[in-house]
Short mmCIF file of C-alpha atoms in Angstrom, two decimals:
data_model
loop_
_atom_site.label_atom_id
_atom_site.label_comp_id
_atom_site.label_asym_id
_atom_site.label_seq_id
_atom_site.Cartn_x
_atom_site.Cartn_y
_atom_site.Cartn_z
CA UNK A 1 51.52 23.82 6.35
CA UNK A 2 51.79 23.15 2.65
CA UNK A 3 51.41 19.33 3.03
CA UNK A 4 48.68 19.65 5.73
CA UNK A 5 46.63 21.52 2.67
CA UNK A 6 47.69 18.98 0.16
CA UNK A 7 46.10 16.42 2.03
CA UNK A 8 43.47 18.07 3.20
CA UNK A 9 42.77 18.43 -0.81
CA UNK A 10 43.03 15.23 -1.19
CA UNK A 11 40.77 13.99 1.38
CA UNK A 12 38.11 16.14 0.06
CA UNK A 13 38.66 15.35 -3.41
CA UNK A 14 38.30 11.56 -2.01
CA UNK A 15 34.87 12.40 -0.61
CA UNK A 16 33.83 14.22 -3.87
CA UNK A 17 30.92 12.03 -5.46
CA UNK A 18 31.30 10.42 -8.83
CA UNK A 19 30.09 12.88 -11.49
CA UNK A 20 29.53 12.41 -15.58
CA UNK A 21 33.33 13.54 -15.84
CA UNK A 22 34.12 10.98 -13.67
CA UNK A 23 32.57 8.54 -16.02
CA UNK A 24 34.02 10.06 -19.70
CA UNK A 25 37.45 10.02 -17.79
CA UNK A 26 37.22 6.19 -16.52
CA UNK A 27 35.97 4.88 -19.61
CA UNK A 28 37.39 7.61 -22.33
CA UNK A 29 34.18 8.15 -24.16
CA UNK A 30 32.63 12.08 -23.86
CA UNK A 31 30.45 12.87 -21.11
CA UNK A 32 27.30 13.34 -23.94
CA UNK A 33 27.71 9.49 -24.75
CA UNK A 34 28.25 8.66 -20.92
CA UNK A 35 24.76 10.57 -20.20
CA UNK A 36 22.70 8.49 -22.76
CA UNK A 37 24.50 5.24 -22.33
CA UNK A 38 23.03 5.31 -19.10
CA UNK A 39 19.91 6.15 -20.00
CA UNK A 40 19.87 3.13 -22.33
CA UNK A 41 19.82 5.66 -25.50
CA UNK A 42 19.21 2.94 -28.58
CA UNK A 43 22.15 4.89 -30.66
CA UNK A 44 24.68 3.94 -28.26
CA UNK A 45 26.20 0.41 -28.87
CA UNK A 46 24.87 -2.45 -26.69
CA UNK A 47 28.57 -2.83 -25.08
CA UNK A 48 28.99 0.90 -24.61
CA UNK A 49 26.02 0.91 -22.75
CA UNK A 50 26.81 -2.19 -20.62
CA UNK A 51 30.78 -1.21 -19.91
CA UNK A 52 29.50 2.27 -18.93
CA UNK A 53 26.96 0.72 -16.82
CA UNK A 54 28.87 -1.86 -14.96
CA UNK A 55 31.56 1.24 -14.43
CA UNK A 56 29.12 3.44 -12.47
CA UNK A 57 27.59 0.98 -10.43
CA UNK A 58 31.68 -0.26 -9.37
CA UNK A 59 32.38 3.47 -8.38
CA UNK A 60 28.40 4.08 -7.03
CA UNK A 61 27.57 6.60 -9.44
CA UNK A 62 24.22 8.30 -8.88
CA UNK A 63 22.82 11.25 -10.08
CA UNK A 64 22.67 14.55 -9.00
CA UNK A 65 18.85 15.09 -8.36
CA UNK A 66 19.41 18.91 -8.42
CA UNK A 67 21.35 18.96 -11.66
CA UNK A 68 18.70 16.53 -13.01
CA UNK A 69 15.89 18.66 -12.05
CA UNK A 70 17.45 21.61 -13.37
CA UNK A 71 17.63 20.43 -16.80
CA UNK A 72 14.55 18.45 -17.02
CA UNK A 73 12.51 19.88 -14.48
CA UNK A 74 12.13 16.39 -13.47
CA UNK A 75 12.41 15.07 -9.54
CA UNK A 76 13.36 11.45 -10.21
CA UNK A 77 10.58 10.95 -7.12
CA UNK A 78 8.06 9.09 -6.51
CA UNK A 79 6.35 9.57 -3.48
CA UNK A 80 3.77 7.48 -0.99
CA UNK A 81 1.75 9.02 0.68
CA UNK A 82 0.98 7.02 4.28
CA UNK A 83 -1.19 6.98 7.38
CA UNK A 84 1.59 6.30 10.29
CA UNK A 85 -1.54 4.49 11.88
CA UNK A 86 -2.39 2.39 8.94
CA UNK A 87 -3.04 -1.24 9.65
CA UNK A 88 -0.01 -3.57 11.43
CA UNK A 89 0.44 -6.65 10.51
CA UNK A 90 3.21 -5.72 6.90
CA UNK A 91 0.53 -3.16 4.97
CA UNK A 92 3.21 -0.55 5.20
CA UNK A 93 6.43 -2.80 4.47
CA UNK A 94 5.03 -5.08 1.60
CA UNK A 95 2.92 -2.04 -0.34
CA UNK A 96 6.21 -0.46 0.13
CA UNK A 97 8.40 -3.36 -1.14
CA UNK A 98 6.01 -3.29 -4.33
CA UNK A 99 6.47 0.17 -4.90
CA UNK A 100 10.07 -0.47 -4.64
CA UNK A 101 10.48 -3.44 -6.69
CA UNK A 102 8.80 -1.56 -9.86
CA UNK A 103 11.09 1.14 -9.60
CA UNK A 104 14.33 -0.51 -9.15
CA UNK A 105 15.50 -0.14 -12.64
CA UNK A 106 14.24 3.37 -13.47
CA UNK A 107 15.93 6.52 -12.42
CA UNK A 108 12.89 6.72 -9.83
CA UNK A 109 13.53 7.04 -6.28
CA UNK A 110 10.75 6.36 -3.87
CA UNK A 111 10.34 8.28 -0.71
CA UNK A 112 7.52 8.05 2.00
CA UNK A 113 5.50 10.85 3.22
CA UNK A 114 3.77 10.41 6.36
CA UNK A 115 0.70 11.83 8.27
CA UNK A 116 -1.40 11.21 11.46
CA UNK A 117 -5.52 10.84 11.50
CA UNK A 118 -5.11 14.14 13.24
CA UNK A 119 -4.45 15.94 10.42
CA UNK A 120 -6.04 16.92 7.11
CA UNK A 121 -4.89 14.04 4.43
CA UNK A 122 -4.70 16.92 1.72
CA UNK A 123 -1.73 18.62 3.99
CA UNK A 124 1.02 16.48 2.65
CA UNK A 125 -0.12 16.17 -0.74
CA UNK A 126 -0.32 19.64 -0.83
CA UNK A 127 3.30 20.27 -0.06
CA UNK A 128 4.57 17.50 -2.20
CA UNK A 129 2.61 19.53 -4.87
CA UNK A 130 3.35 23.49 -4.01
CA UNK A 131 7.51 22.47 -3.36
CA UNK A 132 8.07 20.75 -6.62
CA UNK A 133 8.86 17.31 -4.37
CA UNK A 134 7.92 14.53 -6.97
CA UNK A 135 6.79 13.80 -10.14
CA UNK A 136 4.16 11.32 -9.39
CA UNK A 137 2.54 10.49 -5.80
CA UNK A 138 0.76 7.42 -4.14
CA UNK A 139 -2.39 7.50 -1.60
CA UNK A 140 -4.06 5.39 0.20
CA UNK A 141 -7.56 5.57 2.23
CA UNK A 142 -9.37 6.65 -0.55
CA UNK A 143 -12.46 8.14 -0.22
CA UNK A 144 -15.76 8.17 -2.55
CA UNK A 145 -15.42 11.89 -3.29
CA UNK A 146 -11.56 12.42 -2.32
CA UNK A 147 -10.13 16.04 -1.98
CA UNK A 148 -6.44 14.87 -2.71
CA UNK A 149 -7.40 13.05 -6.37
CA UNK A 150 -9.43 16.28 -7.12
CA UNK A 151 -6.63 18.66 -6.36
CA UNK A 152 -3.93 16.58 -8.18
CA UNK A 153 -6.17 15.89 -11.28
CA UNK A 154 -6.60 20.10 -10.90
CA UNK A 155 -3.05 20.81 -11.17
CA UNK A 156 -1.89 17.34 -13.69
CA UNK A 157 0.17 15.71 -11.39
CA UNK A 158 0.25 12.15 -12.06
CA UNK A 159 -0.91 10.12 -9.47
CA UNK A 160 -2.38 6.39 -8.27
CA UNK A 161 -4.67 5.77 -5.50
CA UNK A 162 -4.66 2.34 -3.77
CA UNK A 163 -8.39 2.23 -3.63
CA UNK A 164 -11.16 3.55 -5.67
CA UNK A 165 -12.73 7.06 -5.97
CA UNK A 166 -16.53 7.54 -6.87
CA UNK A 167 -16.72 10.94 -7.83
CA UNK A 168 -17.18 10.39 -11.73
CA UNK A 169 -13.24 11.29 -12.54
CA UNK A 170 -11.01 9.18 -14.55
CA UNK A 171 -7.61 8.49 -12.44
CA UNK A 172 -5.24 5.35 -12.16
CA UNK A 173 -5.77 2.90 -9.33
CA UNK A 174 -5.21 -0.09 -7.69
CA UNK A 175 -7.97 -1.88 -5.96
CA UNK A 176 -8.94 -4.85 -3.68
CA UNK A 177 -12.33 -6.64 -4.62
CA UNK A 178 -13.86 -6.04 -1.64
CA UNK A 179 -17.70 -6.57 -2.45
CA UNK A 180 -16.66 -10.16 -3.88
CA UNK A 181 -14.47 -10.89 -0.72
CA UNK A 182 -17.77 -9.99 1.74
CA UNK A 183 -19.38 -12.39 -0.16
CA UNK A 184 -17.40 -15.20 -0.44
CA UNK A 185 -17.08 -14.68 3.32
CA UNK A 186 -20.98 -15.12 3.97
CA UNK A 187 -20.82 -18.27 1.45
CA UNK A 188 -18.31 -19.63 3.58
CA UNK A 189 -19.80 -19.09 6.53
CA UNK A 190 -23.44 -20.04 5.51
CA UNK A 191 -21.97 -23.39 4.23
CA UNK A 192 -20.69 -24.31 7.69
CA UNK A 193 -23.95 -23.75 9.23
CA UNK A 194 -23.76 -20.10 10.46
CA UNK A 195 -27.15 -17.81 9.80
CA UNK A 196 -26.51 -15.24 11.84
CA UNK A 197 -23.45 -13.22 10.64
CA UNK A 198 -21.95 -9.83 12.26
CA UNK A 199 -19.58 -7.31 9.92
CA UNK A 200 -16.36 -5.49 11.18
CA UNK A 201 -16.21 -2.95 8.94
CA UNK A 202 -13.62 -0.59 6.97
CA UNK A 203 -13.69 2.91 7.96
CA UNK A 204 -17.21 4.64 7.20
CA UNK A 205 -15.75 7.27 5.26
CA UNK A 206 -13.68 5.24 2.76
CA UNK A 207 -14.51 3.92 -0.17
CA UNK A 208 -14.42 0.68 0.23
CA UNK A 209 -16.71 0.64 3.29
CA UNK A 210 -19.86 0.51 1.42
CA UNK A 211 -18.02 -1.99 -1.44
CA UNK A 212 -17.35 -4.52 1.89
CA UNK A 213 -21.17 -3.38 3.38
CA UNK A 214 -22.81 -4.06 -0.24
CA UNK A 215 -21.14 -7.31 -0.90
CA UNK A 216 -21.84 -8.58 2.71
CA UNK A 217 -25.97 -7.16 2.38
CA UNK A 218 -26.21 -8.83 -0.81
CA UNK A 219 -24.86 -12.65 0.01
CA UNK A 220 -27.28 -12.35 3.59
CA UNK A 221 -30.27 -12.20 0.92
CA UNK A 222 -28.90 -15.15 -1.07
CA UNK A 223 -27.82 -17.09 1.45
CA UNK A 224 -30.98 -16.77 3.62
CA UNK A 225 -29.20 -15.33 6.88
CA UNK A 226 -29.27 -12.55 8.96
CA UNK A 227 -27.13 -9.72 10.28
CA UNK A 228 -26.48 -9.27 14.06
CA UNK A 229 -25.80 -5.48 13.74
CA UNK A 230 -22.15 -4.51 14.34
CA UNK A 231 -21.58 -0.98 14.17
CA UNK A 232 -20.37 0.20 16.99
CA UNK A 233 -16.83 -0.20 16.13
CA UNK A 234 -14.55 -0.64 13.10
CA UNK A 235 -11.07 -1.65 12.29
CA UNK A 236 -9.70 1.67 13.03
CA UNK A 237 -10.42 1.23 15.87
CA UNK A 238 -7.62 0.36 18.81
CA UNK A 239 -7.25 -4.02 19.75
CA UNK A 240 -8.85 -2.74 23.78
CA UNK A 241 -12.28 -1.21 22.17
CA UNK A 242 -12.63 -3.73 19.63
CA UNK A 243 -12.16 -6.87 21.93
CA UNK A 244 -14.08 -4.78 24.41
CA UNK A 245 -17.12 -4.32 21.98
CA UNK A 246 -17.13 -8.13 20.72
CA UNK A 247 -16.64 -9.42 24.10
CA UNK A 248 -20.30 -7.67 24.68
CA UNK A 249 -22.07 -8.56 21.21
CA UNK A 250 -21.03 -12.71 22.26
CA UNK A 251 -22.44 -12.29 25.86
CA UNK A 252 -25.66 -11.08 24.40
CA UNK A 253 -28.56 -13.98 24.02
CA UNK A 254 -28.53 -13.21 20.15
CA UNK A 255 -25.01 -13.40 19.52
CA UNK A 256 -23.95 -13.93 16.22
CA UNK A 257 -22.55 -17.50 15.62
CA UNK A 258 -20.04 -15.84 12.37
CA UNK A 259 -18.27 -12.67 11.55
CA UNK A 260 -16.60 -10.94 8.45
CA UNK A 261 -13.17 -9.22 9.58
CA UNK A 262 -11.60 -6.84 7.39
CA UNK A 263 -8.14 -6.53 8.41
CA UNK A 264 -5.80 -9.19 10.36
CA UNK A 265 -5.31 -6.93 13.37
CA UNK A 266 -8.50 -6.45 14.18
CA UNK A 267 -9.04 -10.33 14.03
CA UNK A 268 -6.93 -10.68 16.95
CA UNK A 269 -8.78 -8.16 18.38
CA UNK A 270 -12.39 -10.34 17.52
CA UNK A 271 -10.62 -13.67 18.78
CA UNK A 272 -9.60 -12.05 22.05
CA UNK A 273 -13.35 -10.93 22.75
CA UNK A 274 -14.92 -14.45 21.76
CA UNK A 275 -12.68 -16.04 24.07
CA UNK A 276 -13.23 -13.65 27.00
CA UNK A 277 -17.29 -14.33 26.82
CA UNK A 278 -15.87 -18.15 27.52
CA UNK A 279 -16.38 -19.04 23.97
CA UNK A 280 -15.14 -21.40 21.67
CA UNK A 281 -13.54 -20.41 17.97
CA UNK A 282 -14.66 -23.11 15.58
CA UNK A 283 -17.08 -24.35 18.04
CA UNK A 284 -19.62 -21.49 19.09
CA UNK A 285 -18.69 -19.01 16.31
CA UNK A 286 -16.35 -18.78 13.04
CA UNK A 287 -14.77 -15.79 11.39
CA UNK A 288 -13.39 -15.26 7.78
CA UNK A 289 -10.92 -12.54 7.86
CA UNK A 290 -8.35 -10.94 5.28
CA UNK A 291 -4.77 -11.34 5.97
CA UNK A 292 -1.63 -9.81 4.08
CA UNK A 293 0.96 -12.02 5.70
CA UNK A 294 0.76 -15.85 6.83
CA UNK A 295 0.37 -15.34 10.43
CA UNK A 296 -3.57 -15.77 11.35
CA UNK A 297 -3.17 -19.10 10.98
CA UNK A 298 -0.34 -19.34 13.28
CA UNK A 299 -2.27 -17.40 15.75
CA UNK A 300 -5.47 -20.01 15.84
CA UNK A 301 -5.51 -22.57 12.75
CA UNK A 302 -9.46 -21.85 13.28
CA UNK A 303 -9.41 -19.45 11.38
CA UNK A 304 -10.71 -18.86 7.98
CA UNK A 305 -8.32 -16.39 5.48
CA UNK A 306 -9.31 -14.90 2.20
CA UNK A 307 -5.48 -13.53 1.77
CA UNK A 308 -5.01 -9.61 0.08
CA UNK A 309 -1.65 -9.06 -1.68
CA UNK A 310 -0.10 -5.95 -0.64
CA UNK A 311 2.72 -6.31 -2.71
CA UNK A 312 0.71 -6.83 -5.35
CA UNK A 313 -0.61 -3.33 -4.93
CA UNK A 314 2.49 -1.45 -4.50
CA UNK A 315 3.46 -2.60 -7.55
CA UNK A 316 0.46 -2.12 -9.67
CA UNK A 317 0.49 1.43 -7.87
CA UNK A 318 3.81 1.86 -9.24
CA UNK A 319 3.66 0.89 -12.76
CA UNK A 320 0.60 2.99 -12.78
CA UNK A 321 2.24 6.41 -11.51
CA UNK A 322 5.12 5.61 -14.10
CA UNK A 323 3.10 4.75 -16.80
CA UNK A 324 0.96 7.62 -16.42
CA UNK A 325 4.48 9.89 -16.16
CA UNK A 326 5.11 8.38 -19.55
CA UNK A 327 2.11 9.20 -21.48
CA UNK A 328 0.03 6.58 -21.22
CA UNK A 329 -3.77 7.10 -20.50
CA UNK A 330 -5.29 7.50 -16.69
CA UNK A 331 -8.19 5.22 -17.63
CA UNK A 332 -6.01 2.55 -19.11
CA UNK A 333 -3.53 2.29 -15.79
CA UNK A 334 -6.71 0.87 -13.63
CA UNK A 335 -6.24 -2.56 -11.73
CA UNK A 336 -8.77 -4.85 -9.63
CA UNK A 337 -7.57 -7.89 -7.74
CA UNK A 338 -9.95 -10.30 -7.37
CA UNK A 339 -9.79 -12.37 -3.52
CA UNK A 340 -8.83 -16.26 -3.98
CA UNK A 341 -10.62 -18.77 -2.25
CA UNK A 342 -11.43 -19.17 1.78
CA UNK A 343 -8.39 -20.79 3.18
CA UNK A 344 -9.87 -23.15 5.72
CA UNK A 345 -9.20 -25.54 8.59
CA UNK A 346 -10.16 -29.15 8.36
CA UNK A 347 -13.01 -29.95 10.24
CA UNK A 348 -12.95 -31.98 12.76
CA UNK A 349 -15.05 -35.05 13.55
CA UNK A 350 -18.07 -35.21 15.99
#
């Protein structure tokens, strides 16, 4: 009986995580010096630091979160905040790896929150908020006059929205040029020869539906061409309704001979609808579309990409929440990335 407790002891002292003690004990030094060696304290020696280091990543030292947050009221969290329906095609895994690559040598830990369209976007920044869950959060699918900015800027919880707000408060961000990507795409597709041009649009309610609109309205006046009307559908909406509704615009008489796609997926969506009306890409009609990954191509060389770096973003998202956790200014942790050229096909002869 007396052994089976021994090693039953033993086993659990075996599953017992690494603590500070473990440290002070495995590299006799006191568990004070342990604690700010790894938090790269300058008044510990350079060597300290790096043998204390080295010995808590051999024995996977991590810290307690609870302990941490007890004495610094700190979470060690940062959380982002995501649409489960958000656009295919890697948003979610390279905004993600961003986030993730930032964060990688901080004490930070980044977990995902998640929501539906179904529900109310403030719910889960709300909770994040009320329980204490992070110290700095990330949204997406901003809108012009957004409730979740408003209530975090209420209660000073740093925060970074990927997207801009337009409701005259100062907050961090990281945006995509959208107004200057609409009209490089009507540039593009004015210099091949196409004058009438049709928009698939963000979202109406976000933000950066009316940059995309403005940018696309403006270059049609430069240009000289006109818009064959749209608006019927956007890229929230499913692959069926959006092949569905181009597949009727491209049977119509005034079919538009170009279109503006803003997100990959629902290019595949445009293509599919072109080509059920017994059209030709390249041939009867041309589209300039963002992409986040190098696949469009792959799916019909025809096409003409303006790529958007989603990594990019995560980690301008990141450095943003951080550096507003440290002190610096909202205003000063604000980001625009401007869209590279049209990436196009060769065009062929005759």
């Amino acid at each position: 009986m007396d052994r089976q407790r021994t090693e039953k002891n033993e086993d659990a002292s075996a599953l017992e995580r690494p603590t500070l003690k473990t440290l002070a004990f495995m590299t006799g030094l006191g568990v004070t010096t342990v604690s700010r060696a790894l938090k790269d304290a300058p008044e510990i020696g350079a060597e300290t630091r790096r043998r204390v280091q080295l010995v808590a990543k051999q024995i996977g030292y991590r810290p307690n979160r609870a302990g941490v947050r007890l004495r610094t009221g700190k979470t060690n969290v940062i959380s982002l905040v995501l649409n489960t329906e958000q656009e295919i095609m890697s948003f979610v895994s390279d905004i993600i790896y961003g986030v993730t690559e930032v964060i990688a040598d901080t004490p930070y830990h980044l977990i995902v929150t998640p929501y539906s369209r179904s529900q109310d976007p403030l719910d889960p920044v709300r909770y994040l908020v009320e329980t204490g869950s992070a110290d700095g959060v990330i949204i997406s699918r901003t809108q012009p006059n957004d409730p979740r900015a408003r209530y975090m800027l209420e209660r000073g919880i740093p925060f970074a929205t990927h997207g801009r707000t337009d409701m005259g408060l100062v907050h961090p961000y990281h945006d995509f040029d959208n107004y200057a990507f609409a009209d490089e795409a009507v540039r593009c597709l004015a210099g091949r020869g196409r004058g009438r041009l049709a928009l698939l649009t963000p979202p109406v309610g976000l933000t950066y539906h009316s940059h995309t609109v403005n940018g696309f309205v403006d270059a049609l006046a430069d240009v000289g061409a006109s818009e064959v009307p749209f608006n019927t559908v956007s890229i929230d909406q499913s692959i069926d309704q959006i092949r569905m509704r181009t597949a009727q615009l491209m049977r119509r008489k005034d079919r538009p001979d170009g279109f503006v796609s803003s997100a990959a997926a629902a290019t595949l969506a445009l293509v599919a609808g072109i080509e059920d009306a017994g059209l030709k890409l390249g041939r009867d009609v041309d589209i300039v579309s963002k992409q986040s990954s190098d696949l469009l191509h792959l799916f019909r060389p025809e096409l003409l990409i303006v790529n958007e770096n989603f990594r990019l973003a995560g980690s301008e998202l990141a450095r943003a929440v951080l550096g507003w956790i440290g002190g610096e200014a909202p205003g000063s942790l604000q980001s625009l990335s401007k869209p590279g050229q049209v990436l196009a096909y060769p065009r062929s002869g005759g």
